[in-house]
XYZ file of C-alpha atoms in Angstrom:
608
model
C 45.532 65.811 41.347
C 45.064 63.920 44.596
C 47.613 61.117 44.728
C 46.015 57.703 45.116
C 47.752 54.348 45.377
C 46.639 51.696 42.891
C 45.808 49.444 45.860
C 43.107 51.757 47.149
C 41.769 52.456 43.687
C 41.526 48.703 43.152
C 39.623 48.059 46.379
C 37.152 50.819 45.662
C 36.666 49.660 42.076
C 35.729 46.141 43.056
C 33.228 47.358 45.617
C 31.303 49.111 42.864
C 29.754 46.334 40.780
C 26.840 46.265 38.307
C 24.835 44.166 40.800
C 21.969 46.303 42.089
C 22.319 45.856 45.814
C 19.240 47.973 46.495
C 17.061 45.374 44.784
C 18.149 42.570 47.089
C 19.321 44.151 50.352
C 18.132 46.534 53.039
C 20.693 48.895 54.517
C 20.996 49.752 58.213
C 23.475 52.311 59.582
C 24.750 52.102 63.148
C 26.977 54.188 65.376
C 28.390 51.447 67.587
C 29.693 52.425 71.039
C 33.131 51.164 72.022
C 34.163 50.452 75.606
C 35.744 53.917 75.950
C 32.631 55.726 74.667
C 33.874 56.394 71.122
C 31.320 55.450 68.449
C 32.207 53.768 65.157
C 30.149 53.963 61.968
C 29.017 50.635 60.530
C 26.834 50.029 57.465
C 25.060 46.652 57.396
C 23.328 45.142 54.382
C 20.681 42.512 55.191
C 19.205 40.335 52.385
C 15.542 40.907 51.509
C 14.898 37.868 49.312
C 16.756 34.995 51.026
C 14.734 33.818 54.032
C 16.290 32.479 57.210
C 19.153 33.505 59.445
C 22.539 34.265 57.941
C 26.130 34.954 58.983
C 27.611 38.430 58.999
C 30.683 39.000 56.818
C 32.397 42.199 57.930
C 35.178 44.408 56.609
C 36.803 46.970 58.885
C 38.439 49.611 56.739
C 40.304 52.925 56.846
C 39.296 53.496 53.204
C 35.615 54.341 53.783
C 32.634 52.153 54.557
C 30.554 54.443 52.344
C 28.612 55.501 50.458
C 26.824 57.055 53.387
C 23.129 57.533 53.980
C 20.239 55.063 54.103
C 19.554 55.282 50.354
C 23.189 55.025 49.149
C 24.168 51.428 48.405
C 27.409 49.693 47.429
C 28.291 46.416 45.757
C 30.059 43.436 47.318
C 33.176 41.639 46.222
C 33.761 37.896 46.403
C 31.886 35.030 44.816
C 28.331 35.697 43.694
C 27.521 32.616 45.758
C 27.869 34.762 48.899
C 25.012 36.987 47.762
C 22.921 34.072 46.538
C 23.325 32.410 49.947
C 22.075 35.543 51.699
C 25.181 36.631 53.564
C 24.813 39.798 55.616
C 27.566 42.275 54.687
C 28.916 44.807 57.177
C 31.402 47.632 56.563
C 32.897 49.614 59.424
C 35.010 52.748 59.379
C 37.845 52.096 61.808
C 38.464 54.462 64.679
C 39.498 57.911 63.473
C 38.552 57.477 59.810
C 35.626 58.867 57.798
C 32.357 58.742 59.806
C 33.795 57.069 62.901
C 34.763 59.040 65.970
C 38.126 58.970 67.712
C 41.715 59.433 66.664
C 43.422 57.374 63.998
C 46.681 55.552 64.704
C 48.557 53.734 61.941
C 48.867 50.002 62.635
C 47.695 50.705 66.162
C 49.707 48.583 68.636
C 48.081 45.942 70.774
C 47.156 46.737 74.362
C 49.925 47.859 76.707
C 49.555 49.096 80.302
C 47.483 52.265 80.351
C 46.022 51.697 76.862
C 42.259 51.145 76.896
C 41.548 50.113 73.330
C 43.168 48.561 70.295
C 41.927 47.071 67.033
C 41.073 43.752 68.655
C 38.925 45.400 71.338
C 37.170 47.572 68.736
C 36.466 44.419 66.740
C 35.180 42.596 69.835
C 32.847 45.472 70.751
C 31.585 45.746 67.176
C 30.852 42.029 66.871
C 29.149 41.958 70.245
C 26.850 44.777 69.133
C 26.105 43.348 65.686
C 25.068 39.865 66.791
C 22.701 41.449 69.317
C 21.169 44.036 66.983
C 21.340 43.027 63.308
C 18.108 41.309 62.250
C 18.160 37.731 60.966
C 21.800 37.020 61.803
C 22.725 33.488 62.869
C 25.184 34.550 65.566
C 28.291 33.860 63.479
C 30.602 36.566 62.160
C 33.396 36.433 59.587
C 36.009 39.111 59.103
C 37.871 39.727 55.855
C 39.839 42.452 54.144
C 42.575 43.189 51.608
C 45.749 45.154 52.364
C 45.157 47.546 55.282
C 41.716 45.978 55.849
C 43.670 42.700 55.845
C 45.587 44.003 58.856
C 42.293 44.724 60.611
C 41.040 41.246 59.754
C 44.142 39.764 61.342
C 44.116 42.023 64.400
C 40.406 41.296 64.896
C 41.245 37.645 65.451
C 43.402 38.361 68.492
C 41.581 37.137 71.617
C 38.642 36.331 69.365
C 35.059 37.160 70.289
C 33.071 33.895 70.657
C 30.866 34.864 67.702
C 33.882 35.425 65.439
C 34.137 32.079 63.679
C 36.389 32.875 60.708
C 38.823 35.531 59.525
C 40.497 35.971 56.154
C 43.426 38.405 56.220
C 44.213 38.996 52.550
C 47.520 40.632 51.622
C 47.594 41.715 55.270
C 49.819 44.545 56.400
C 51.834 42.856 59.125
C 55.368 44.251 59.306
C 56.251 47.734 58.112
C 60.009 47.573 58.695
C 61.070 44.137 57.497
C 58.831 43.372 54.573
C 55.502 45.142 53.877
C 54.759 48.471 52.180
C 56.995 50.922 54.040
C 60.330 49.096 54.285
C 61.967 45.920 53.023
C 64.916 44.798 55.122
C 65.168 48.327 56.501
C 65.228 50.016 53.075
C 62.589 52.743 52.847
C 60.048 52.375 50.024
C 59.939 56.048 49.192
C 57.545 56.308 46.256
C 54.738 54.222 47.751
C 55.108 55.749 51.197
C 55.064 59.332 49.945
C 52.123 58.873 47.584
C 50.173 56.976 50.231
C 50.757 59.444 53.064
C 49.732 62.415 50.943
C 46.137 61.219 50.788
C 45.951 58.993 53.860
C 47.844 60.640 56.712
C 46.760 64.270 56.664
C 45.123 64.823 60.096
C 41.386 65.342 59.800
C 39.266 68.025 61.421
C 36.620 65.503 62.486
C 34.316 62.746 61.221
C 33.035 63.187 57.681
C 32.190 61.361 54.456
C 35.158 62.620 52.463
C 38.883 62.003 52.994
C 41.316 64.740 53.800
C 44.378 64.761 51.583
C 47.033 66.911 49.961
C 47.418 67.758 46.307
C 51.069 67.211 45.429
C 52.393 68.528 42.144
C 54.762 65.863 40.782
C 55.709 68.032 37.828
C 55.706 66.936 34.211
C 58.975 64.957 34.084
C 57.793 61.851 35.922
C 58.472 60.239 39.263
C 62.212 59.672 38.822
C 63.073 63.354 38.428
C 60.494 64.462 40.984
C 61.810 62.242 43.769
C 65.443 62.892 42.855
C 64.899 66.632 43.015
C 63.418 66.836 46.517
C 66.469 65.748 48.514
C 66.584 63.598 51.636
C 63.598 61.623 52.915
C 62.927 64.150 55.663
C 62.829 66.938 53.075
C 59.626 65.478 51.680
C 57.945 66.320 54.970
C 59.072 69.928 54.951
C 59.208 70.817 51.248
C 56.268 68.815 49.871
C 54.020 68.209 52.899
C 54.804 71.626 54.394
C 54.943 69.985 57.851
C 51.240 69.153 57.631
C 51.603 65.367 57.961
C 52.988 64.446 61.400
C 53.075 60.753 60.531
C 55.831 61.373 57.995
C 57.928 62.945 60.748
C 57.089 59.931 62.901
C 58.499 57.637 60.230
C 61.634 59.749 59.992
C 62.255 59.322 63.720
C 62.359 55.512 63.545
C 65.022 54.513 61.066
C 65.945 51.280 62.849
C 63.952 48.290 64.077
C 63.227 49.833 67.446
C 60.427 49.316 69.966
C 58.155 51.512 67.839
C 58.235 49.003 64.967
C 58.252 45.922 67.165
C 55.037 47.076 68.874
C 53.442 47.328 65.425
C 54.494 43.878 64.257
C 51.198 42.039 63.864
C 52.806 38.593 63.755
C 54.080 38.556 67.328
C 50.678 39.607 68.682
C 48.540 36.912 67.050
C 47.529 35.227 70.309
C 44.178 33.906 71.421
C 43.023 33.280 67.840
C 40.110 30.876 68.350
C 38.528 31.201 64.889
C 39.429 29.583 61.583
C 41.909 31.549 59.450
C 42.338 31.753 55.678
C 45.284 33.971 54.718
C 45.499 34.968 51.060
C 48.265 36.508 48.992
C 49.740 36.868 45.530
C 53.122 35.910 44.088
C 53.236 39.252 42.261
C 51.983 41.477 45.084
C 54.185 44.568 45.185
C 52.871 45.683 48.568
C 52.050 42.995 51.137
C 53.370 39.630 50.015
C 55.488 39.428 53.171
C 52.421 39.500 55.416
C 50.604 36.836 53.416
C 53.581 34.483 53.761
C 54.535 35.164 57.365
C 51.210 35.668 59.153
C 50.089 32.011 58.751
C 53.347 30.844 60.337
C 52.913 33.211 63.273
C 49.292 32.170 63.815
C 50.203 28.488 63.663
C 53.082 28.854 66.100
C 51.010 30.703 68.714
C 47.666 28.937 68.144
C 48.507 25.341 67.175
C 44.927 24.064 67.458
C 43.404 26.818 65.286
C 42.278 25.784 61.762
C 44.863 27.714 59.758
C 45.045 27.816 55.957
C 46.847 29.834 53.291
C 46.424 30.516 49.583
C 49.051 31.994 47.252
C 47.990 32.637 43.679
C 49.524 34.271 40.564
C 48.179 37.660 41.520
C 49.071 41.281 41.971
C 47.746 43.123 45.025
C 44.075 42.230 45.469
C 43.765 40.608 42.034
C 42.007 37.565 43.524
C 38.986 39.769 44.325
C 38.534 40.706 40.681
C 36.467 39.016 37.984
C 39.212 37.326 35.966
C 42.741 36.400 37.028
C 43.723 34.729 33.740
C 46.445 37.170 32.722
C 48.777 39.667 34.328
C 50.830 41.876 32.075
C 52.284 39.594 29.406
C 51.809 36.404 31.417
C 48.888 34.045 30.727
C 47.945 31.554 33.446
C 45.560 29.551 31.296
C 42.504 29.853 33.546
C 40.415 32.296 35.547
C 42.394 31.942 38.772
C 40.431 34.611 40.672
C 37.037 33.031 40.085
C 38.492 29.618 40.917
C 39.643 30.963 44.278
C 36.387 32.761 45.052
C 34.097 29.848 44.207
C 36.179 26.850 45.257
C 38.189 28.053 48.260
C 36.904 31.303 49.763
C 33.151 30.623 49.589
C 33.353 27.026 50.937
C 35.640 28.274 53.743
C 33.016 30.743 54.970
C 30.206 28.250 54.439
C 31.980 25.697 56.610
C 32.936 27.959 59.480
C 30.072 30.490 59.455
C 27.168 28.179 58.588
C 28.477 24.791 59.615
C 28.012 23.352 56.127
C 29.558 19.901 55.865
C 32.268 20.583 53.284
C 35.956 19.698 53.520
C 38.243 22.420 54.866
C 40.762 23.962 52.479
C 44.185 22.403 52.188
C 46.713 23.796 54.630
C 48.429 25.415 51.650
C 46.843 25.967 48.234
C 49.558 27.332 46.002
C 49.784 28.240 42.321
C 52.950 27.120 40.580
C 54.006 29.839 38.157
C 55.870 28.890 35.023
C 53.977 25.595 34.703
C 50.665 27.286 35.631
C 48.936 24.800 37.922
C 47.347 24.757 41.366
C 48.846 22.431 43.964
C 47.948 21.646 47.575
C 50.229 20.754 50.479
C 49.865 19.845 54.167
C 52.398 22.592 54.952
C 54.282 25.440 53.350
C 57.036 25.330 52.272
C 56.472 21.743 51.103
C 58.246 18.982 53.013
C 61.201 17.211 51.460
C 62.624 20.070 49.413
C 66.101 19.642 48.073
C 68.736 22.364 48.201
C 69.806 24.208 45.069
C 72.687 26.669 45.488
C 73.571 28.815 42.498
C 76.975 30.544 42.522
C 78.435 33.376 40.509
C 80.938 31.987 38.028
C 83.526 33.362 35.644
C 82.428 35.351 32.628
C 79.156 36.514 34.188
C 77.833 32.964 34.425
C 75.896 30.998 37.038
C 77.075 27.600 38.197
C 76.164 24.938 40.734
C 79.857 24.540 41.583
C 81.498 26.611 44.299
C 84.039 29.018 42.832
C 87.733 28.580 43.562
C 89.253 31.834 42.402
C 88.469 34.861 40.322
C 88.624 38.651 40.562
C 85.506 40.404 41.912
C 82.948 41.970 39.633
C 82.656 45.735 40.135
C 80.378 48.609 39.295
C 80.123 52.247 40.302
C 77.015 53.357 42.184
C 76.238 57.038 41.823
C 73.444 58.428 44.065
C 73.120 61.436 41.761
C 72.200 59.036 38.931
C 70.546 56.151 40.805
C 69.677 52.899 39.046
C 65.940 52.973 38.253
C 63.541 50.131 38.948
C 61.782 50.594 35.595
C 62.876 50.619 31.982
C 61.098 53.962 31.630
C 61.947 55.869 34.822
C 59.847 58.819 33.692
C 56.735 56.738 34.503
C 54.617 58.775 36.887
C 53.311 56.053 39.180
C 54.686 52.901 40.679
C 53.520 50.117 38.405
C 52.251 46.801 39.708
C 53.825 45.089 36.665
C 57.374 45.827 37.826
C 57.125 42.545 39.718
C 57.224 40.641 36.388
C 58.794 43.219 34.071
C 61.228 42.318 31.307
C 64.679 43.156 32.716
C 66.540 43.365 29.390
C 66.711 47.127 29.750
C 69.009 46.682 32.754
C 71.539 44.572 30.828
C 72.907 47.677 29.145
C 73.546 49.576 32.385
C 77.064 49.712 33.779
C 75.716 49.780 37.351
C 73.877 46.448 37.004
C 75.615 43.048 37.007
C 73.922 40.187 35.158
C 74.782 36.490 35.415
C 73.210 33.757 33.255
C 72.993 30.008 33.757
C 73.017 27.320 31.101
C 69.977 26.503 28.998
C 67.944 23.986 31.000
C 67.608 20.499 29.559
C 64.600 19.737 31.780
C 62.090 21.603 33.918
C 63.399 22.896 37.253
C 60.948 23.871 40.029
C 61.956 25.916 43.060
C 59.819 26.517 46.144
C 59.974 28.400 49.429
C 62.106 31.382 50.474
C 65.095 32.539 48.443
C 68.317 32.665 50.453
C 70.798 35.303 49.270
C 74.419 35.220 50.448
C 76.466 38.056 48.994
C 80.147 38.736 49.538
C 80.731 42.412 48.856
C 82.925 45.386 49.518
C 82.472 49.089 48.940
C 84.693 52.141 48.896
C 81.998 53.789 51.014
C 80.668 52.882 54.461
C 77.122 51.830 53.528
C 75.371 50.379 50.473
C 72.136 48.760 49.361
C 71.932 45.533 47.385
C 69.114 44.602 45.027
C 69.031 40.990 43.845
C 66.705 39.794 41.073
C 65.918 36.190 40.143
C 65.027 36.148 36.441
C 63.541 33.543 34.105
C 65.049 34.009 30.625
C 62.651 32.757 27.954
C 63.874 31.013 24.778
C 64.385 32.973 21.573
C 61.600 31.040 19.864
C 58.960 32.029 22.454
C 55.744 33.298 20.816
C 54.446 36.807 21.425
C 52.300 37.426 24.491
C 48.489 37.833 24.303
C 49.101 41.584 24.268
C 51.539 41.231 21.356
C 54.747 41.777 23.350
C 57.911 40.120 21.961
C 58.653 37.299 24.431
C 61.728 35.983 22.607
C 64.531 36.308 25.153
C 62.097 37.864 27.665
C 63.854 38.302 31.007
C 60.938 37.815 33.374
C 61.450 39.133 36.873
C 60.431 36.237 39.139
C 61.539 37.516 42.524
C 63.501 40.583 43.571
C 64.201 42.439 46.771
C 66.551 44.854 48.468
C 68.791 44.715 51.536
C 70.072 47.837 53.282
C 73.665 46.896 53.968
C 74.069 48.548 57.346
C 71.422 46.161 58.735
C 73.285 43.027 57.564
C 73.977 41.871 61.137
C 71.143 43.541 63.055
C 68.080 45.576 62.199
C 68.271 47.137 65.653
C 71.947 48.156 65.556
C 73.214 49.153 62.125
C 76.945 48.890 61.372
C 79.144 50.658 58.820
C 81.174 48.795 56.230
C 84.944 48.948 56.437
C 85.933 50.374 53.045
C 87.501 47.762 50.798
C 86.943 44.865 53.199
C 85.092 41.805 51.853
C 81.905 41.483 53.916
C 79.058 38.986 53.968
C 75.533 40.311 53.398
C 72.935 37.618 53.945
C 69.166 37.984 53.620
C 66.057 36.111 52.558
C 63.685 37.145 49.820
C 60.000 36.279 49.784
C 59.026 32.744 48.818
C 58.277 31.635 45.301
C 56.892 28.539 43.616
C 58.130 28.685 40.062
C 59.130 26.307 37.302
C 61.954 27.300 34.989
C 60.876 25.366 31.924
C 63.097 23.277 29.668
C 64.841 25.603 27.219
C 64.747 28.546 29.680
C 67.691 29.909 31.653
C 68.048 31.332 35.148
C 69.567 34.757 35.501
C 70.643 36.803 38.536
C 71.010 40.579 38.443
C 72.661 42.626 41.193
C 72.525 46.403 41.616
C 72.546 48.978 44.418
C 69.581 51.249 43.696
C 65.893 50.679 42.950
C 64.876 54.287 42.499
C 62.452 55.921 43.149
C 60.728 52.809 44.455
C 63.308 52.830 47.274
C 65.119 55.860 48.641
C 68.765 56.402 47.749
C 71.559 55.113 49.931
C 74.231 57.860 50.053
C 76.977 55.187 50.309
C 77.854 56.747 53.629
C 76.961 55.461 57.103
C 74.586 58.202 58.222
C 70.930 58.589 59.162
C 69.691 58.325 55.584
C 66.429 60.066 56.401
C 68.332 63.269 57.247
C 71.309 62.884 54.918
C 72.823 66.153 53.722
C 73.528 66.735 50.015
C 77.266 66.373 50.726
C 76.702 62.888 52.164
C 75.722 61.443 48.782
C 78.858 60.181 47.082
C 79.895 57.703 44.428
C 81.178 54.324 45.541
C 82.751 51.377 43.787
C 80.936 48.179 44.711
C 82.656 44.797 44.421
C 80.855 41.439 44.326
C 83.138 38.494 45.103
C 83.091 34.955 43.762
C 86.103 33.066 45.079
C 86.708 30.169 47.483
C 86.664 32.383 50.580
C 83.826 34.584 49.361
C 81.373 32.413 47.362
C 78.410 34.651 46.533
C 75.351 32.438 46.097
C 71.557 32.324 45.843
C 69.947 29.212 47.336
C 66.503 27.788 46.563
C 64.389 24.904 47.753
C 64.345 22.351 44.925
C 60.920 20.781 44.411
C 60.195 17.345 42.999
C 63.773 16.259 42.261
């Protein structure tokens, strides 16, 4: 079957709604000329039964603006209030995808000498055409999108067209080496990248209504065995893609944070943003949480006078666009968080900046506090006045607030031929979105995972902002990865979840991430470890806003694989993408907790 990421399936699903668009909208199809002569397909839906002039709300997408043809209609996501207010909806195939002409370039860099077009110029040319040609528009355009379309929403704000009054990058792709989708801290997210490229990156023969893609046989034993059996990362391009996907080879040629990746970093290019911005993300987004947290900071730093707002809710990737938002997996948030966002934040934002309706702007930061399950607003994120909470590894696999004085290191053996899975059931075929909150009790029994528990809390403890990890490690090899998980251990008397899952002693994953050890000092210039030498590995994990409730405990787990979510580190300082079978070797990993080497995880402490 054609491999398809859950993210794309989600976006498509929420565009197909029971609402009969044909009864309320007229559809117009355009081929819009760009400044270099290439024409882009754009479908525009104009309301038939709401008189007056209305703003245009546009999505630029690589995932199809279809269905195509004047009699084929689609539904619209977002609050029903958008439709009731008569918004004009526009959907454009980006350059090189589906019915648009031109060549596609992944996260196309901003203009450099000799380059005629980029995503911001294509957006400018599109907006200029639409406001001059779409009937009954009021001259104001908004741009929104989730995931890759979130990248296009962000890039469209660069050197904004005067008619572009508001953008909402939602779970925006922004940085494919440090934190979104393809890599985290230089570690290659193998499973997502492979499954995505197989349907997305096969070169097309020309414009058309259907995607090109490859059918990859994953076998019957599940993802773990499939990905383990292929070999090195580069082997996926030759053995599975049969050299038909050049972009995979492109990825394999850029294994460090070189100029290729820096040119594709959206954050550094967010200049000339003259429109209001509402960036949206989810605390449980497995794909693009990094972009949602970092893009608002970059926009604010480079455009200090721009109205700039962010929302972080208790959501998986794109969940805020759905109809509910009350539960995720075995967690219950007590309210319909998605509808709350759509009706009370997103819709008023567009009304204010696209229609000029006199409503208050959103708070600078609207953030859902998980654990206690409540919305809070702040004039900045992270909140001002946070305390500092450093948690250290103690004796007997404990956590303590006191710096250690002495103690032998904790050790485990990492074996690349039997890599630590990221799921309790590694035979699972697809990457699950629930791994972000999964019960981690399965990992307690593994000899290659270290687990450290704190005392039972006598009162609620709320942490906010980024998570600062400071590991002191050594390895018998010359490279290693380090996965750190922050876990909320529920009390033994916790009731079952709404789905009937036993929550007594539930070890809820709250935040986890990986650091590729050779990048500990520089993402541009990797360095080997000296075998046996205690070495500091410092990195930051994505922010959180979570309350560990009274009666709960904090737990930290440390391991060196997250397979097949992330590719294997051979424990040898080599180009991992082209590692030979002989390069993969066992290594003994040591985690220190003494006066000279105090391994710690530090949080911002909220409200205390």
